Amino acid sequence: MGMTTISSRTFNQNASGAKRSALDGPVFITDRGRPAHVLLSIEAYRHLTGRQESILDLLADPEAADVEFTPGHADTLTRPADLT
């Protein structure tokens, strides 16, 4: 895992390059030579925080529209209550 340090000016001029660098490790963004922000990939962030993807994250994914889903029949989801 690599670490990259760039200035705020460089980040503003080449945000896509910073995002590519973040795939290899954290990108430290400096203001006046001092670290001010850190850019992480979403995978690194989730690993760091221990957070799993939620159903909301999955549903918000634009690529999720391409997933085929066929729900089962409603009668297979329920069963009579056993009141004995």
mmCIF file of N, CA, C and O in Angstrom:
data_model
loop_
_atom_site.group_PDB
_atom_site.id
_atom_site.type_symbol
_atom_site.label_atom_id
_atom_site.label_comp_id
_atom_site.label_asym_id
_atom_site.label_seq_id
_atom_site.Cartn_x
_atom_site.Cartn_y
_atom_site.Cartn_z
ATOM 1 N N MET A 1 0.846 -1.156 0.000
ATOM 2 C CA MET A 1 0.000 0.000 0.000
ATOM 3 C C MET A 1 0.901 1.231 0.000
ATOM 4 O O MET A 1 1.741 1.397 0.845
ATOM 5 N N GLY A 2 0.703 2.104 -0.992
ATOM 6 C CA GLY A 2 1.506 3.307 -1.094
ATOM 7 C C GLY A 2 0.810 4.497 -0.474
ATOM 8 O O GLY A 2 -0.390 4.504 -0.269
ATOM 9 N N MET A 3 1.610 5.508 -0.136
ATOM 10 C CA MET A 3 1.067 6.764 0.364
ATOM 11 C C MET A 3 1.504 7.862 -0.587
ATOM 12 O O MET A 3 2.626 7.867 -1.055
ATOM 13 N N THR A 4 0.597 8.780 -0.860
ATOM 14 C CA THR A 4 0.879 9.886 -1.754
ATOM 15 C C THR A 4 0.570 11.180 -1.024
ATOM 16 O O THR A 4 -0.403 11.252 -0.268
ATOM 17 N N THR A 5 1.380 12.193 -1.249
ATOM 18 C CA THR A 5 1.129 13.512 -0.695
ATOM 19 C C THR A 5 1.093 14.508 -1.839
ATOM 20 O O THR A 5 2.002 14.528 -2.672
ATOM 21 N N ILE A 6 0.014 15.294 -1.882
ATOM 22 C CA ILE A 6 -0.110 16.320 -2.911
ATOM 23 C C ILE A 6 -0.604 17.615 -2.278
ATOM 24 O O ILE A 6 -1.219 17.601 -1.213
ATOM 25 N N SER A 7 -0.342 18.725 -2.941
ATOM 26 C CA SER A 7 -0.822 20.013 -2.448
ATOM 27 C C SER A 7 -2.288 20.200 -2.833
ATOM 28 O O SER A 7 -2.801 19.539 -3.741
ATOM 29 N N SER A 8 -2.956 21.114 -2.161
ATOM 30 C CA SER A 8 -4.341 21.427 -2.500
ATOM 31 C C SER A 8 -4.450 21.903 -3.937
ATOM 32 O O SER A 8 -5.402 21.563 -4.642
ATOM 33 N N ARG A 9 -3.476 22.679 -4.383
ATOM 34 C CA ARG A 9 -3.487 23.183 -5.751
ATOM 35 C C ARG A 9 -3.431 22.030 -6.751
ATOM 36 O O ARG A 9 -4.192 21.974 -7.706
ATOM 37 N N THR A 10 -2.525 21.076 -6.494
ATOM 38 C CA THR A 10 -2.417 19.913 -7.377
ATOM 39 C C THR A 10 -3.702 19.106 -7.364
ATOM 40 O O THR A 10 -4.169 18.643 -8.399
ATOM 41 N N PHE A 11 -4.286 18.951 -6.181
ATOM 42 C CA PHE A 11 -5.548 18.222 -6.088
ATOM 43 C C PHE A 11 -6.633 18.908 -6.918
ATOM 44 O O PHE A 11 -7.365 18.259 -7.655
ATOM 45 N N ASN A 12 -6.733 20.237 -6.810
ATOM 46 C CA ASN A 12 -7.745 20.978 -7.569
ATOM 47 C C ASN A 12 -7.517 20.870 -9.073
ATOM 48 O O ASN A 12 -8.474 20.859 -9.847
ATOM 49 N N GLN A 13 -6.272 20.782 -9.484
ATOM 50 C CA GLN A 13 -5.958 20.706 -10.910
ATOM 51 C C GLN A 13 -6.073 19.287 -11.464
ATOM 52 O O GLN A 13 -6.247 19.107 -12.663
ATOM 53 N N ASN A 14 -5.958 18.290 -10.596
ATOM 54 C CA ASN A 14 -5.948 16.902 -11.076
ATOM 55 C C ASN A 14 -6.636 15.974 -10.073
ATOM 56 O O ASN A 14 -6.021 15.046 -9.545
ATOM 57 N N ALA A 15 -7.923 16.217 -9.842
ATOM 58 C CA ALA A 15 -8.666 15.384 -8.891
ATOM 59 C C ALA A 15 -8.745 13.933 -9.359
ATOM 60 O O ALA A 15 -8.666 13.004 -8.544
ATOM 61 N N SER A 16 -8.856 13.717 -10.675
ATOM 62 C CA SER A 16 -8.949 12.336 -11.163
ATOM 63 C C SER A 16 -7.641 11.578 -10.912
ATOM 64 O O SER A 16 -7.656 10.390 -10.606
ATOM 65 N N GLY A 17 -6.515 12.256 -11.004
ATOM 66 C CA GLY A 17 -5.233 11.615 -10.693
ATOM 67 C C GLY A 17 -5.145 11.255 -9.217
ATOM 68 O O GLY A 17 -4.625 10.195 -8.858
ATOM 69 N N ALA A 18 -5.669 12.133 -8.364
ATOM 70 C CA ALA A 18 -5.674 11.854 -6.924
ATOM 71 C C ALA A 18 -6.558 10.652 -6.625
ATOM 72 O O ALA A 18 -6.213 9.795 -5.805
ATOM 73 N N LYS A 19 -7.705 10.554 -7.309
ATOM 74 C CA LYS A 19 -8.590 9.402 -7.091
ATOM 75 C C LYS A 19 -7.922 8.111 -7.538
ATOM 76 O O LYS A 19 -8.047 7.083 -6.863
ATOM 77 N N ARG A 20 -7.193 8.158 -8.647
ATOM 78 C CA ARG A 20 -6.466 6.951 -9.082
ATOM 79 C C ARG A 20 -5.403 6.573 -8.053
ATOM 80 O O ARG A 20 -5.223 5.401 -7.744
ATOM 81 N N SER A 21 -4.702 7.557 -7.514
ATOM 82 C CA SER A 21 -3.678 7.284 -6.498
ATOM 83 C C SER A 21 -4.290 6.681 -5.239
ATOM 84 O O SER A 21 -3.670 5.853 -4.571
ATOM 85 N N ALA A 22 -5.510 7.096 -4.911
ATOM 86 C CA ALA A 22 -6.177 6.593 -3.705
ATOM 87 C C ALA A 22 -6.492 5.111 -3.800
ATOM 88 O O ALA A 22 -6.696 4.452 -2.775
ATOM 89 N N LEU A 23 -6.511 4.564 -5.008
ATOM 90 C CA LEU A 23 -6.735 3.123 -5.147
ATOM 91 C C LEU A 23 -5.539 2.322 -4.636
ATOM 92 O O LEU A 23 -5.677 1.155 -4.275
ATOM 93 N N ASP A 24 -4.354 2.959 -4.590
ATOM 94 C CA ASP A 24 -3.133 2.295 -4.107
ATOM 95 C C ASP A 24 -2.830 2.595 -2.649
ATOM 96 O O ASP A 24 -1.952 1.986 -2.062
ATOM 97 N N GLY A 25 -3.525 3.559 -2.061
ATOM 98 C CA GLY A 25 -3.278 3.924 -0.672
ATOM 99 C C GLY A 25 -3.774 5.327 -0.413
ATOM 100 O O GLY A 25 -4.238 6.020 -1.319
ATOM 101 N N PRO A 26 -3.664 5.783 0.834
ATOM 102 C CA PRO A 26 -4.182 7.105 1.176
ATOM 103 C C PRO A 26 -3.435 8.221 0.444
ATOM 104 O O PRO A 26 -2.237 8.120 0.188
ATOM 105 N N VAL A 27 -4.183 9.272 0.108
ATOM 106 C CA VAL A 27 -3.597 10.460 -0.513
ATOM 107 C C VAL A 27 -3.746 11.601 0.484
ATOM 108 O O VAL A 27 -4.865 11.984 0.838
ATOM 109 N N PHE A 28 -2.619 12.113 0.964
ATOM 110 C CA PHE A 28 -2.621 13.224 1.894
ATOM 111 C C PHE A 28 -2.608 14.519 1.097
ATOM 112 O O PHE A 28 -1.755 14.714 0.239
ATOM 113 N N ILE A 29 -3.551 15.399 1.386
ATOM 114 C CA ILE A 29 -3.659 16.676 0.695
ATOM 115 C C ILE A 29 -3.230 17.753 1.674
ATOM 116 O O ILE A 29 -3.765 17.841 2.780
ATOM 117 N N THR A 30 -2.269 18.559 1.248
ATOM 118 C CA THR A 30 -1.700 19.559 2.143
ATOM 119 C C THR A 30 -2.213 20.958 1.826
ATOM 120 O O THR A 30 -2.540 21.277 0.688
ATOM 121 N N ASP A 31 -2.289 21.777 2.859
ATOM 122 C CA ASP A 31 -2.538 23.209 2.748
ATOM 123 C C ASP A 31 -1.331 23.909 3.357
ATOM 124 O O ASP A 31 -1.009 23.673 4.534
ATOM 125 N N ARG A 32 -0.649 24.690 2.538
ATOM 126 C CA ARG A 32 0.550 25.412 2.985
ATOM 127 C C ARG A 32 1.586 24.470 3.591
ATOM 128 O O ARG A 32 2.213 24.757 4.601
ATOM 129 N N GLY A 33 1.704 23.289 2.983
ATOM 130 C CA GLY A 33 2.721 22.333 3.399
ATOM 131 C C GLY A 33 2.355 21.458 4.579
ATOM 132 O O GLY A 33 3.133 20.594 4.971
ATOM 133 N N ARG A 34 1.179 21.640 5.139
ATOM 134 C CA ARG A 34 0.765 20.836 6.295
ATOM 135 C C ARG A 34 -0.402 19.937 5.901
ATOM 136 O O ARG A 34 -1.325 20.375 5.219
ATOM 137 N N PRO A 35 -0.394 18.677 6.326
ATOM 138 C CA PRO A 35 -1.503 17.769 5.992
ATOM 139 C C PRO A 35 -2.834 18.345 6.480
ATOM 140 O O PRO A 35 -2.946 18.786 7.626
ATOM 141 N N ALA A 36 -3.829 18.375 5.584
ATOM 142 C CA ALA A 36 -5.140 18.927 5.930
ATOM 143 C C ALA A 36 -6.277 17.940 5.686
ATOM 144 O O ALA A 36 -7.288 17.981 6.383
ATOM 145 N N HIS A 37 -6.115 17.071 4.692
ATOM 146 C CA HIS A 37 -7.169 16.120 4.333
ATOM 147 C C HIS A 37 -6.532 14.813 3.885
ATOM 148 O O HIS A 37 -5.368 14.774 3.495
ATOM 149 N N VAL A 38 -7.344 13.749 3.921
ATOM 150 C CA VAL A 38 -6.908 12.447 3.425
ATOM 151 C C VAL A 38 -7.990 11.910 2.499
ATOM 152 O O VAL A 38 -9.169 11.897 2.852
ATOM 153 N N LEU A 39 -7.581 11.475 1.322
ATOM 154 C CA LEU A 39 -8.495 10.870 0.354
ATOM 155 C C LEU A 39 -8.260 9.367 0.379
ATOM 156 O O LEU A 39 -7.131 8.905 0.243
ATOM 157 N N LEU A 40 -9.357 8.608 0.586
ATOM 158 C CA LEU A 40 -9.291 7.146 0.626
ATOM 159 C C LEU A 40 -10.259 6.560 -0.379
ATOM 160 O O LEU A 40 -11.293 7.154 -0.676
ATOM 161 N N SER A 41 -9.955 5.363 -0.863
ATOM 162 C CA SER A 41 -10.939 4.633 -1.652
ATOM 163 C C SER A 41 -12.053 4.203 -0.699
ATOM 164 O O SER A 41 -11.855 4.112 0.519
ATOM 165 N N ILE A 42 -13.226 3.927 -1.231
ATOM 166 C CA ILE A 42 -14.339 3.515 -0.379
ATOM 167 C C ILE A 42 -14.025 2.191 0.320
ATOM 168 O O ILE A 42 -14.400 1.984 1.473
ATOM 169 N N GLU A 43 -13.283 1.317 -0.355
ATOM 170 C CA GLU A 43 -12.914 0.040 0.265
ATOM 171 C C GLU A 43 -11.995 0.267 1.466
ATOM 172 O O GLU A 43 -12.165 -0.355 2.514
ATOM 173 N N ALA A 44 -11.032 1.172 1.320
ATOM 174 C CA ALA A 44 -10.117 1.470 2.429
ATOM 175 C C ALA A 44 -10.874 2.116 3.583
ATOM 176 O O ALA A 44 -10.628 1.805 4.751
ATOM 177 N N TYR A 45 -11.798 3.002 3.255
ATOM 178 C CA TYR A 45 -12.598 3.654 4.294
ATOM 179 C C TYR A 45 -13.425 2.632 5.067
ATOM 180 O O TYR A 45 -13.463 2.639 6.293
ATOM 181 N N ARG A 46 -14.099 1.746 4.338
ATOM 182 C CA ARG A 46 -14.923 0.735 5.006
ATOM 183 C C ARG A 46 -14.081 -0.209 5.847
ATOM 184 O O ARG A 46 -14.498 -0.633 6.921
ATOM 185 N N HIS A 47 -12.891 -0.548 5.349
ATOM 186 C CA HIS A 47 -11.994 -1.400 6.128
ATOM 187 C C HIS A 47 -11.564 -0.680 7.404
ATOM 188 O O HIS A 47 -11.533 -1.277 8.484
ATOM 189 N N LEU A 48 -11.254 0.598 7.283
ATOM 190 C CA LEU A 48 -10.806 1.391 8.427
ATOM 191 C C LEU A 48 -11.900 1.536 9.475
ATOM 192 O O LEU A 48 -11.650 1.421 10.669
ATOM 193 N N THR A 49 -13.137 1.757 9.031
ATOM 194 C CA THR A 49 -14.240 1.971 9.967
ATOM 195 C C THR A 49 -14.952 0.679 10.349
ATOM 196 O O THR A 49 -15.772 0.679 11.260
ATOM 197 N N GLY A 50 -14.669 -0.404 9.609
ATOM 198 C CA GLY A 50 -15.345 -1.665 9.888
ATOM 199 C C GLY A 50 -16.781 -1.663 9.417
ATOM 200 O O GLY A 50 -17.571 -2.500 9.809
ATOM 201 N N ARG A 51 -17.128 -0.721 8.566
ATOM 202 C CA ARG A 51 -18.507 -0.585 8.085
ATOM 203 C C ARG A 51 -18.739 -1.452 6.860
ATOM 204 O O ARG A 51 -17.969 -1.436 5.926
ATOM 205 N N GLN A 52 -19.837 -2.180 6.879
ATOM 206 C CA GLN A 52 -20.252 -3.002 5.746
ATOM 207 C C GLN A 52 -21.182 -2.186 4.852
ATOM 208 O O GLN A 52 -21.796 -1.228 5.298
ATOM 209 N N GLU A 53 -21.300 -2.604 3.598
ATOM 210 C CA GLU A 53 -22.270 -1.968 2.715
ATOM 211 C C GLU A 53 -23.676 -2.258 3.227
ATOM 212 O O GLU A 53 -23.977 -3.379 3.608
ATOM 213 N N SER A 54 -24.504 -1.240 3.243
ATOM 214 C CA SER A 54 -25.895 -1.435 3.643
ATOM 215 C C SER A 54 -26.748 -1.643 2.398
ATOM 216 O O SER A 54 -26.300 -1.397 1.280
ATOM 217 N N ILE A 55 -27.971 -2.037 2.593
ATOM 218 C CA ILE A 55 -28.878 -2.212 1.467
ATOM 219 C C ILE A 55 -29.086 -0.875 0.760
ATOM 220 O O ILE A 55 -29.254 -0.823 -0.457
ATOM 221 N N LEU A 56 -29.053 0.235 1.509
ATOM 222 C CA LEU A 56 -29.199 1.556 0.888
ATOM 223 C C LEU A 56 -28.022 1.866 -0.035
ATOM 224 O O LEU A 56 -28.201 2.428 -1.115
ATOM 225 N N ASP A 57 -26.793 1.497 0.395
ATOM 226 C CA ASP A 57 -25.631 1.698 -0.463
ATOM 227 C C ASP A 57 -25.779 0.905 -1.750
ATOM 228 O O ASP A 57 -25.477 1.395 -2.836
ATOM 229 N N LEU A 58 -26.230 -0.322 -1.619
ATOM 230 C CA LEU A 58 -26.377 -1.187 -2.790
ATOM 231 C C LEU A 58 -27.465 -0.679 -3.729
ATOM 232 O O LEU A 58 -27.303 -0.699 -4.945
ATOM 233 N N LEU A 59 -28.574 -0.211 -3.174
ATOM 234 C CA LEU A 59 -29.659 0.295 -4.007
ATOM 235 C C LEU A 59 -29.296 1.614 -4.683
ATOM 236 O O LEU A 59 -29.794 1.923 -5.763
ATOM 237 N N ALA A 60 -28.425 2.404 -4.069
ATOM 238 C CA ALA A 60 -28.015 3.681 -4.644
ATOM 239 C C ALA A 60 -26.994 3.508 -5.759
ATOM 240 O O ALA A 60 -26.741 4.442 -6.515
ATOM 241 N N ASP A 61 -26.428 2.320 -5.887
ATOM 242 C CA ASP A 61 -25.423 2.054 -6.915
ATOM 243 C C ASP A 61 -26.083 2.078 -8.287
ATOM 244 O O ASP A 61 -26.999 1.316 -8.552
ATOM 245 N N PRO A 62 -25.613 2.973 -9.193
ATOM 246 C CA PRO A 62 -26.244 3.043 -10.516
ATOM 247 C C PRO A 62 -26.129 1.738 -11.305
ATOM 248 O O PRO A 62 -26.960 1.455 -12.157
ATOM 249 N N GLU A 63 -25.130 0.929 -11.026
ATOM 250 C CA GLU A 63 -24.976 -0.335 -11.727
ATOM 251 C C GLU A 63 -25.954 -1.394 -11.226
ATOM 252 O O GLU A 63 -26.129 -2.431 -11.854
ATOM 253 N N ALA A 64 -26.604 -1.136 -10.092
ATOM 254 C CA ALA A 64 -27.555 -2.098 -9.538
ATOM 255 C C ALA A 64 -28.780 -2.244 -10.430
ATOM 256 O O ALA A 64 -29.480 -3.251 -10.376
ATOM 257 N N ALA A 65 -29.037 -1.253 -11.261
ATOM 258 C CA ALA A 65 -30.188 -1.325 -12.166
ATOM 259 C C ALA A 65 -30.023 -2.456 -13.175
ATOM 260 O O ALA A 65 -31.005 -2.950 -13.726
ATOM 261 N N ASP A 66 -28.790 -2.891 -13.411
ATOM 262 C CA ASP A 66 -28.533 -3.955 -14.375
ATOM 263 C C ASP A 66 -28.690 -5.357 -13.779
ATOM 264 O O ASP A 66 -28.610 -6.338 -14.495
ATOM 265 N N VAL A 67 -28.904 -5.447 -12.477
ATOM 266 C CA VAL A 67 -29.040 -6.745 -11.813
ATOM 267 C C VAL A 67 -30.461 -7.247 -11.993
ATOM 268 O O VAL A 67 -31.427 -6.547 -11.711
ATOM 269 N N GLU A 68 -30.577 -8.472 -12.475
ATOM 270 C CA GLU A 68 -31.908 -9.062 -12.651
ATOM 271 C C GLU A 68 -32.375 -9.658 -11.335
ATOM 272 O O GLU A 68 -31.617 -10.302 -10.627
ATOM 273 N N PHE A 69 -33.635 -9.429 -11.030
ATOM 274 C CA PHE A 69 -34.215 -9.940 -9.792
ATOM 275 C C PHE A 69 -35.637 -10.392 -10.070
ATOM 276 O O PHE A 69 -36.451 -9.640 -10.590
ATOM 277 N N THR A 70 -35.918 -11.626 -9.739
ATOM 278 C CA THR A 70 -37.263 -12.162 -9.891
ATOM 279 C C THR A 70 -37.717 -12.629 -8.516
ATOM 280 O O THR A 70 -37.212 -13.635 -8.003
ATOM 281 N N PRO A 71 -38.646 -11.898 -7.909
ATOM 282 C CA PRO A 71 -39.095 -12.301 -6.572
ATOM 283 C C PRO A 71 -39.930 -13.574 -6.631
ATOM 284 O O PRO A 71 -40.542 -13.884 -7.652
ATOM 285 N N GLY A 72 -39.930 -14.304 -5.539
ATOM 286 C CA GLY A 72 -40.747 -15.505 -5.450
ATOM 287 C C GLY A 72 -42.220 -15.152 -5.290
ATOM 288 O O GLY A 72 -42.576 -13.990 -5.101
ATOM 289 N N HIS A 73 -43.062 -16.149 -5.349
ATOM 290 C CA HIS A 73 -44.499 -15.932 -5.163
ATOM 291 C C HIS A 73 -44.770 -15.620 -3.700
ATOM 292 O O HIS A 73 -44.141 -16.180 -2.793
ATOM 293 N N ALA A 74 -45.730 -14.753 -3.461
ATOM 294 C CA ALA A 74 -46.062 -14.338 -2.096
ATOM 295 C C ALA A 74 -46.521 -15.514 -1.240
ATOM 296 O O ALA A 74 -46.308 -15.521 -0.032
ATOM 297 N N ASP A 75 -47.158 -16.532 -1.843
ATOM 298 C CA ASP A 75 -47.660 -17.657 -1.057
ATOM 299 C C ASP A 75 -46.525 -18.499 -0.478
ATOM 300 O O ASP A 75 -46.723 -19.240 0.468
ATOM 301 N N THR A 76 -45.310 -18.388 -1.012
ATOM 302 C CA THR A 76 -44.188 -19.142 -0.459
ATOM 303 C C THR A 76 -43.527 -18.385 0.691
ATOM 304 O O THR A 76 -42.687 -18.936 1.387
ATOM 305 N N LEU A 77 -43.917 -17.114 0.870
ATOM 306 C CA LEU A 77 -43.300 -16.306 1.927
ATOM 307 C C LEU A 77 -44.066 -16.404 3.244
ATOM 308 O O LEU A 77 -43.562 -15.976 4.279
ATOM 309 N N THR A 78 -45.262 -16.896 3.213
ATOM 310 C CA THR A 78 -46.081 -16.964 4.430
ATOM 311 C C THR A 78 -46.467 -18.419 4.695
ATOM 312 O O THR A 78 -46.439 -19.255 3.810
ATOM 313 N N ARG A 79 -46.851 -18.667 5.915
ATOM 314 C CA ARG A 79 -47.392 -19.981 6.279
ATOM 315 C C ARG A 79 -48.398 -19.780 7.397
ATOM 316 O O ARG A 79 -48.326 -18.800 8.142
ATOM 317 N N PRO A 80 -49.334 -20.676 7.531
ATOM 318 C CA PRO A 80 -50.355 -20.536 8.582
ATOM 319 C C PRO A 80 -49.708 -20.558 9.970
ATOM 320 O O PRO A 80 -48.718 -21.260 10.197
ATOM 321 N N ALA A 81 -50.282 -19.794 10.857
ATOM 322 C CA ALA A 81 -49.780 -19.755 12.238
ATOM 323 C C ALA A 81 -50.197 -21.019 12.971
ATOM 324 O O ALA A 81 -51.324 -21.495 12.843
ATOM 325 N N ASP A 82 -49.294 -21.578 13.750
ATOM 326 C CA ASP A 82 -49.611 -22.752 14.575
ATOM 327 C C ASP A 82 -49.993 -22.233 15.959
ATOM 328 O O ASP A 82 -49.141 -21.789 16.723
ATOM 329 N N LEU A 83 -51.277 -22.254 16.275
ATOM 330 C CA LEU A 83 -51.778 -21.701 17.532
ATOM 331 C C LEU A 83 -52.014 -22.775 18.600
ATOM 332 O O LEU A 83 -52.713 -22.538 19.576
ATOM 333 N N THR A 84 -51.457 -23.971 18.429
ATOM 334 C CA THR A 84 -51.676 -25.035 19.416
ATOM 335 C C THR A 84 -50.766 -24.904 20.594
ATOM 336 O O THR A 84 -49.798 -24.284 20.641
#
